[in-house]
Amino acid sequence: MMAHRFLPLGITSLLLLALFTTGAWQFEGFGSLRVVLNLFTDNAFLLITALGMTLVILSGGIDLSVGAVIALSGVLCALLITKLGWHPLAAFALVLLVGTAFGAAMGCLIHHYRLQPFIVTLAGMFLARGLATTLSEESIAIEHPFYDSVSDFGLALPGGAWLSSSAMVLLVVLAAVLLLAHYSRFGGYIYALGGNSQSAALMGVPMARTTVGIYALSSFLAALAGIVFTFYTFSGYALTGIGTELDAIAAVVIGGTLLSGGAGYVLGTVLGVLLMGVIQTYITFDGTLNSWWTKIVIGILLFVFIALQKIMTVRQAHA
């Protein structure tokens, strides 16, 4: 039983190792520390989003609004900083508060009205994207000394490697989510809710508080990802993050978390995002493959992991 639980995680780890080793053997510099750290920098906003998605899927839910929340957060940041003259830190605080409240509202609807997370978060996706577009249809440039300072900040490492500020934020978030999911009472509630909601209620799990907290945290992390993304582009744009929710879900599933909830690991999601990043890096180094091959390979992997999840679920039911 324990071996079955870790099987998807093991497969993802082996695939990541095999592809990275192949790339390092084929291309000079592929296996360098610089490339490894660039994986974390380039995918920081996606991994932060996927960590929130992991908690939602572990609880048996789904959050389709995260990509739109990323866009709304970026547009709000740009408006507050550029148009209203706010300091970026004050803008960040308000954006994170708005994101958290947005997720909490969806969580309330899901729990108190017994609505399907798919429908509620789909409505949230349209609402957040619509609000972002209403605020500004054009990209809003962000010009502020704070952005220049943060973008230039980082930790120089041997071999020309650079641990960027975005990667540092990611590592802090990762540590916090790891502790929350695997070493806190709230994390236990998430797993219990995803395993069997009726049993969780009988066990005394605070269903309302847990559900609202999960979606609030997911939107908080999506808003944070939106802030991080503004440091990539130095702008806010309403069309940012289209499809990010699908990439996040793909990373969670490839990382071994069951779509039905109740089983999975935060580190699995990290491996899933890194695997997607290594695929893209391999294609970039190769230079002859179309970038759409990334989506093709991810699609194939999703089919494989969904089939594997189904086989494991059936075997556990008959065990």
Short mmCIF file of C-alpha atoms in Angstrom, two decimals:
data_model
loop_
_atom_site.label_atom_id
_atom_site.label_comp_id
_atom_site.label_asym_id
_atom_site.label_seq_id
_atom_site.Cartn_x
_atom_site.Cartn_y
_atom_site.Cartn_z
CA MET A 1 0.00 0.00 0.00
CA MET A 2 2.78 2.44 0.93
CA ALA A 3 4.66 1.58 -2.28
CA HIS A 4 1.53 2.35 -4.32
CA ARG A 5 1.19 5.76 -2.64
CA PHE A 6 4.69 6.78 -3.69
CA LEU A 7 4.56 5.24 -7.19
CA PRO A 8 3.46 8.40 -9.08
CA LEU A 9 6.00 10.47 -7.16
CA GLY A 10 8.72 7.96 -8.02
CA ILE A 11 7.81 7.94 -11.71
CA THR A 12 7.89 11.75 -11.88
CA SER A 13 11.28 11.80 -10.15
CA LEU A 14 12.71 9.24 -12.57
CA LEU A 15 11.35 11.11 -15.60
CA LEU A 16 12.83 14.38 -14.35
CA LEU A 17 16.20 12.76 -13.66
CA ALA A 18 16.25 10.95 -17.01
CA LEU A 19 15.38 14.04 -19.05
CA PHE A 20 17.81 16.27 -17.17
CA THR A 21 20.60 13.70 -17.54
CA THR A 22 19.88 13.36 -21.26
CA GLY A 23 19.98 17.12 -21.72
CA ALA A 24 23.22 17.43 -19.76
CA TRP A 25 24.77 14.70 -21.92
CA GLN A 26 23.61 16.26 -25.19
CA PHE A 27 24.09 19.97 -24.59
CA GLU A 28 26.97 21.83 -22.99
CA GLY A 29 25.87 23.85 -19.99
CA PHE A 30 22.49 22.13 -19.67
CA GLY A 31 23.45 20.50 -16.38
CA SER A 32 24.96 23.64 -14.85
CA LEU A 33 23.81 25.20 -11.59
CA ARG A 34 22.88 28.29 -13.58
CA VAL A 35 20.30 26.37 -15.62
CA VAL A 36 18.91 24.69 -12.49
CA LEU A 37 18.41 28.02 -10.71
CA ASN A 38 16.91 29.52 -13.87
CA LEU A 39 14.27 26.79 -13.69
CA PHE A 40 13.17 28.15 -10.32
CA THR A 41 13.35 31.78 -11.49
CA ASP A 42 11.48 31.24 -14.76
CA ASN A 43 8.79 29.09 -13.15
CA ALA A 44 8.46 30.90 -9.81
CA PHE A 45 5.01 32.36 -10.53
CA LEU A 46 3.71 29.03 -11.89
CA LEU A 47 5.03 27.02 -8.95
CA ILE A 48 3.59 29.47 -6.41
CA THR A 49 0.23 29.11 -8.17
CA ALA A 50 0.55 25.33 -8.34
CA LEU A 51 1.27 25.10 -4.61
CA GLY A 52 -2.09 26.72 -3.91
CA MET A 53 -3.73 24.45 -6.46
CA THR A 54 -2.20 21.44 -4.69
CA LEU A 55 -4.02 22.29 -1.47
CA VAL A 56 -7.30 22.76 -3.35
CA ILE A 57 -7.02 19.45 -5.21
CA LEU A 58 -5.94 17.64 -2.04
CA SER A 59 -9.24 18.79 -0.52
CA GLY A 60 -11.17 17.32 -3.44
CA GLY A 61 -11.80 20.66 -5.14
CA ILE A 62 -10.53 22.65 -8.10
CA ASP A 63 -9.73 26.33 -8.66
CA LEU A 64 -10.07 27.61 -12.22
CA SER A 65 -9.80 31.27 -11.22
CA VAL A 66 -6.07 31.44 -10.43
CA GLY A 67 -4.92 32.58 -13.88
CA ALA A 68 -7.44 35.41 -13.89
CA VAL A 69 -6.48 36.37 -10.32
CA ILE A 70 -2.87 36.63 -11.50
CA ALA A 71 -3.97 39.06 -14.22
CA LEU A 72 -6.17 41.09 -11.87
CA SER A 73 -3.34 41.33 -9.34
CA GLY A 74 -0.91 42.59 -11.95
CA VAL A 75 -3.32 45.21 -13.26
CA LEU A 76 -4.16 46.39 -9.72
CA CYS A 77 -0.47 46.67 -8.85
CA ALA A 78 0.25 48.67 -11.99
CA LEU A 79 -2.69 51.03 -11.45
CA LEU A 80 -1.92 51.64 -7.79
CA ILE A 81 1.78 52.24 -8.39
CA THR A 82 1.72 54.06 -11.73
CA LYS A 83 -1.60 55.91 -11.72
CA LEU A 84 -2.19 56.54 -8.01
CA GLY A 85 1.41 56.87 -6.87
CA TRP A 86 1.30 54.19 -4.17
CA HIS A 87 4.50 52.65 -2.88
CA PRO A 88 4.81 49.08 -4.24
CA LEU A 89 4.75 47.52 -0.76
CA ALA A 90 1.43 49.23 0.03
CA ALA A 91 0.07 48.12 -3.34
CA PHE A 92 1.20 44.55 -2.69
CA ALA A 93 -0.55 44.50 0.68
CA LEU A 94 -3.86 45.63 -0.84
CA VAL A 95 -3.56 43.22 -3.78
CA LEU A 96 -2.91 40.27 -1.47
CA LEU A 97 -5.87 41.30 0.69
CA VAL A 98 -8.14 41.51 -2.37
CA GLY A 99 -6.92 38.13 -3.61
CA THR A 100 -7.51 36.50 -0.24
CA ALA A 101 -11.00 37.98 0.06
CA PHE A 102 -11.83 36.84 -3.47
CA GLY A 103 -10.88 33.25 -2.65
CA ALA A 104 -12.66 33.34 0.69
CA ALA A 105 -15.86 34.47 -1.04
CA MET A 106 -15.66 31.53 -3.44
CA GLY A 107 -15.01 29.18 -0.51
CA CYS A 108 -18.11 30.51 1.27
CA LEU A 109 -20.26 29.89 -1.80
CA ILE A 110 -18.87 26.38 -2.22
CA HIS A 111 -19.46 25.38 1.39
CA HIS A 112 -22.61 27.19 2.47
CA TYR A 113 -24.56 26.72 -0.76
CA ARG A 114 -23.15 23.26 -1.56
CA LEU A 115 -22.06 24.43 -5.01
CA GLN A 116 -19.55 22.60 -7.20
CA PRO A 117 -16.05 24.13 -7.01
CA PHE A 118 -15.76 23.84 -10.80
CA ILE A 119 -18.74 26.13 -11.39
CA VAL A 120 -17.93 28.62 -8.64
CA THR A 121 -14.29 29.05 -9.63
CA LEU A 122 -15.24 29.18 -13.32
CA ALA A 123 -17.50 32.12 -12.46
CA GLY A 124 -14.63 33.56 -10.43
CA MET A 125 -12.36 33.23 -13.45
CA PHE A 126 -14.75 35.22 -15.64
CA LEU A 127 -15.28 37.81 -12.91
CA ALA A 128 -11.58 38.39 -12.20
CA ARG A 129 -10.65 38.49 -15.88
CA GLY A 130 -13.54 40.84 -16.61
CA LEU A 131 -12.54 43.16 -13.77
CA ALA A 132 -8.94 43.22 -14.97
CA THR A 133 -10.02 44.07 -18.52
CA THR A 134 -12.44 46.74 -17.28
CA LEU A 135 -9.69 48.39 -15.26
CA SER A 136 -7.41 48.49 -18.29
CA GLU A 137 -7.47 46.87 -21.70
CA GLU A 138 -3.90 47.97 -22.37
CA SER A 139 -0.69 46.91 -20.69
CA ILE A 140 0.28 49.33 -17.90
CA ALA A 141 4.02 49.86 -17.51
CA ILE A 142 5.45 49.94 -13.99
CA GLU A 143 8.34 52.34 -13.44
CA HIS A 144 9.53 52.58 -9.86
CA PRO A 145 12.97 52.45 -8.19
CA PHE A 146 11.74 49.69 -5.87
CA TYR A 147 11.15 47.41 -8.85
CA ASP A 148 14.64 48.12 -10.17
CA SER A 149 16.18 47.36 -6.77
CA VAL A 150 14.28 44.10 -6.26
CA SER A 151 14.98 42.92 -9.81
CA ASP A 152 18.70 43.55 -9.35
CA PHE A 153 18.75 41.85 -5.95
CA GLY A 154 19.95 38.26 -5.74
CA LEU A 155 22.60 35.90 -4.51
CA ALA A 156 25.62 35.24 -6.73
CA LEU A 157 26.74 31.61 -6.73
CA PRO A 158 29.69 29.76 -8.31
CA GLY A 159 29.69 29.19 -12.06
CA GLY A 160 27.86 32.38 -12.90
CA ALA A 161 24.69 31.12 -11.22
CA TRP A 162 22.25 33.61 -9.75
CA LEU A 163 19.54 33.03 -7.15
CA SER A 164 17.04 35.74 -8.04
CA SER A 165 14.64 37.52 -5.72
CA SER A 166 11.74 35.68 -7.40
CA ALA A 167 13.35 32.34 -6.62
CA MET A 168 13.90 33.43 -3.02
CA VAL A 169 10.22 34.31 -2.64
CA LEU A 170 9.35 30.93 -4.13
CA LEU A 171 11.55 29.04 -1.67
CA VAL A 172 9.98 30.86 1.29
CA VAL A 173 6.48 30.06 0.01
CA LEU A 174 7.45 26.44 -0.62
CA ALA A 175 8.75 26.02 2.93
CA ALA A 176 5.56 27.57 4.36
CA VAL A 177 3.23 25.39 2.27
CA LEU A 178 5.24 22.26 3.11
CA LEU A 179 4.88 22.97 6.82
CA LEU A 180 1.20 23.82 6.45
CA ALA A 181 0.27 20.76 4.39
CA HIS A 182 2.30 18.10 6.15
CA TYR A 183 3.00 19.35 9.67
CA SER A 184 -0.05 21.33 10.79
CA ARG A 185 -3.57 20.56 11.96
CA PHE A 186 -4.97 22.55 9.03
CA GLY A 187 -3.05 20.30 6.65
CA GLY A 188 -4.60 17.26 8.30
CA TYR A 189 -8.03 18.81 7.80
CA ILE A 190 -7.28 19.27 4.08
CA TYR A 191 -6.37 15.60 3.64
CA ALA A 192 -9.39 14.48 5.66
CA LEU A 193 -11.74 16.66 3.63
CA GLY A 194 -10.36 15.28 0.37
CA GLY A 195 -10.42 11.69 1.55
CA ASN A 196 -14.07 11.63 2.64
CA SER A 197 -15.94 14.81 3.49
CA GLN A 198 -18.69 13.02 5.44
CA SER A 199 -16.18 11.14 7.58
CA ALA A 200 -14.23 14.37 8.07
CA ALA A 201 -17.35 16.10 9.41
CA LEU A 202 -18.00 13.22 11.81
CA MET A 203 -14.39 13.44 13.00
CA GLY A 204 -14.93 17.07 13.99
CA VAL A 205 -13.15 18.76 11.10
CA PRO A 206 -14.34 22.40 10.91
CA MET A 207 -15.71 22.09 7.38
CA ALA A 208 -16.65 25.73 6.76
CA ARG A 209 -13.42 27.19 8.11
CA THR A 210 -11.31 24.64 6.26
CA THR A 211 -13.04 25.08 2.90
CA VAL A 212 -12.99 28.87 3.07
CA GLY A 213 -9.37 28.79 4.21
CA ILE A 214 -8.28 26.55 1.34
CA TYR A 215 -9.73 28.77 -1.39
CA ALA A 216 -8.60 31.95 0.37
CA LEU A 217 -5.06 30.57 0.49
CA SER A 218 -5.19 29.50 -3.16
CA SER A 219 -6.24 32.98 -4.27
CA PHE A 220 -3.67 34.57 -1.93
CA LEU A 221 -0.92 32.56 -3.62
CA ALA A 222 -2.32 33.38 -7.07
CA ALA A 223 -2.26 37.08 -6.15
CA LEU A 224 1.32 36.67 -4.93
CA ALA A 225 2.18 34.94 -8.21
CA GLY A 226 0.67 37.92 -10.03
CA ILE A 227 2.93 40.27 -8.07
CA VAL A 228 5.96 38.11 -8.87
CA PHE A 229 5.00 38.11 -12.54
CA THR A 230 5.02 41.93 -12.62
CA PHE A 231 8.74 41.75 -11.86
CA TYR A 232 9.21 39.69 -15.04
CA THR A 233 7.40 42.15 -17.29
CA PHE A 234 7.48 45.43 -15.31
CA SER A 235 3.83 45.81 -16.24
CA GLY A 236 0.28 44.72 -15.52
CA TYR A 237 -1.85 43.27 -18.30
CA ALA A 238 -5.38 41.87 -18.28
CA LEU A 239 -4.46 38.99 -20.60
CA THR A 240 -1.66 37.73 -18.36
CA GLY A 241 -1.99 34.20 -17.00
CA ILE A 242 -4.36 32.75 -19.60
CA GLY A 243 -4.06 28.98 -19.25
CA THR A 244 -1.96 29.17 -16.08
CA GLU A 245 -4.69 27.35 -14.15
CA LEU A 246 -4.38 24.44 -16.59
CA ASP A 247 -0.59 24.37 -16.27
CA ALA A 248 -0.94 24.38 -12.49
CA ILE A 249 -3.44 21.50 -12.55
CA ALA A 250 -1.16 19.57 -14.91
CA ALA A 251 1.82 20.05 -12.60
CA VAL A 252 -0.19 18.86 -9.59
CA VAL A 253 -1.41 15.72 -11.38
CA ILE A 254 2.01 14.92 -12.86
CA GLY A 255 3.39 15.39 -9.35
CA GLY A 256 1.24 12.51 -8.14
CA THR A 257 -1.67 14.22 -6.37
CA LEU A 258 -4.99 12.43 -6.91
CA LEU A 259 -7.59 14.53 -8.73
CA SER A 260 -10.21 13.02 -6.43
CA GLY A 261 -8.34 14.43 -3.42
CA GLY A 262 -7.02 13.01 -0.18
CA ALA A 263 -3.62 11.84 -1.45
CA GLY A 264 -0.60 13.69 -2.74
CA TYR A 265 2.50 15.62 -1.80
CA VAL A 266 3.62 19.22 -2.08
CA LEU A 267 7.06 18.11 -3.25
CA GLY A 268 5.37 16.16 -6.02
CA THR A 269 4.01 19.43 -7.39
CA VAL A 270 7.51 20.91 -7.28
CA LEU A 271 8.76 17.95 -9.32
CA GLY A 272 5.85 18.36 -11.73
CA VAL A 273 6.65 22.03 -12.39
CA LEU A 274 10.37 21.29 -12.70
CA LEU A 275 9.65 18.48 -15.17
CA MET A 276 7.60 20.88 -17.30
CA GLY A 277 10.41 23.44 -17.05
CA VAL A 278 13.09 20.92 -18.04
CA ILE A 279 11.02 19.89 -21.08
CA GLN A 280 10.85 23.54 -22.17
CA THR A 281 14.56 24.04 -21.48
CA TYR A 282 15.44 20.93 -23.50
CA ILE A 283 13.43 22.24 -26.46
CA THR A 284 15.15 25.63 -26.17
CA PHE A 285 18.62 24.06 -26.13
CA ASP A 286 17.73 21.78 -29.05
CA GLY A 287 16.66 24.69 -31.22
CA THR A 288 14.96 22.54 -33.88
CA LEU A 289 11.75 21.63 -32.05
CA ASN A 290 8.62 23.77 -31.95
CA SER A 291 7.74 25.12 -28.51
CA TRP A 292 4.34 23.43 -28.79
CA TRP A 293 6.11 20.12 -28.19
CA THR A 294 6.09 21.13 -24.52
CA LYS A 295 2.28 20.99 -24.52
CA ILE A 296 2.28 17.74 -26.49
CA VAL A 297 4.59 15.99 -24.04
CA ILE A 298 2.68 17.36 -21.04
CA GLY A 299 -0.57 16.12 -22.58
CA ILE A 300 0.87 12.63 -23.00
CA LEU A 301 2.15 12.64 -19.42
CA LEU A 302 -1.27 13.72 -18.15
CA PHE A 303 -2.94 10.81 -19.94
CA VAL A 304 -0.41 8.43 -18.40
CA PHE A 305 -0.77 9.77 -14.86
CA ILE A 306 -4.57 9.93 -14.98
CA ALA A 307 -4.64 6.31 -16.15
CA LEU A 308 -2.18 5.39 -13.40
CA GLN A 309 -4.36 7.11 -10.79
CA LYS A 310 -7.41 5.19 -11.98
CA ILE A 311 -5.58 1.85 -11.85
CA MET A 312 -4.32 2.58 -8.32
CA THR A 313 -7.78 3.65 -7.15
CA VAL A 314 -9.39 0.46 -8.50
CA ARG A 315 -6.72 -1.74 -6.93
CA GLN A 316 -7.08 -0.04 -3.55
CA ALA A 317 -10.86 -0.50 -3.72
CA HIS A 318 -10.43 -4.24 -4.26
CA ALA A 319 -7.62 -4.62 -1.71
#
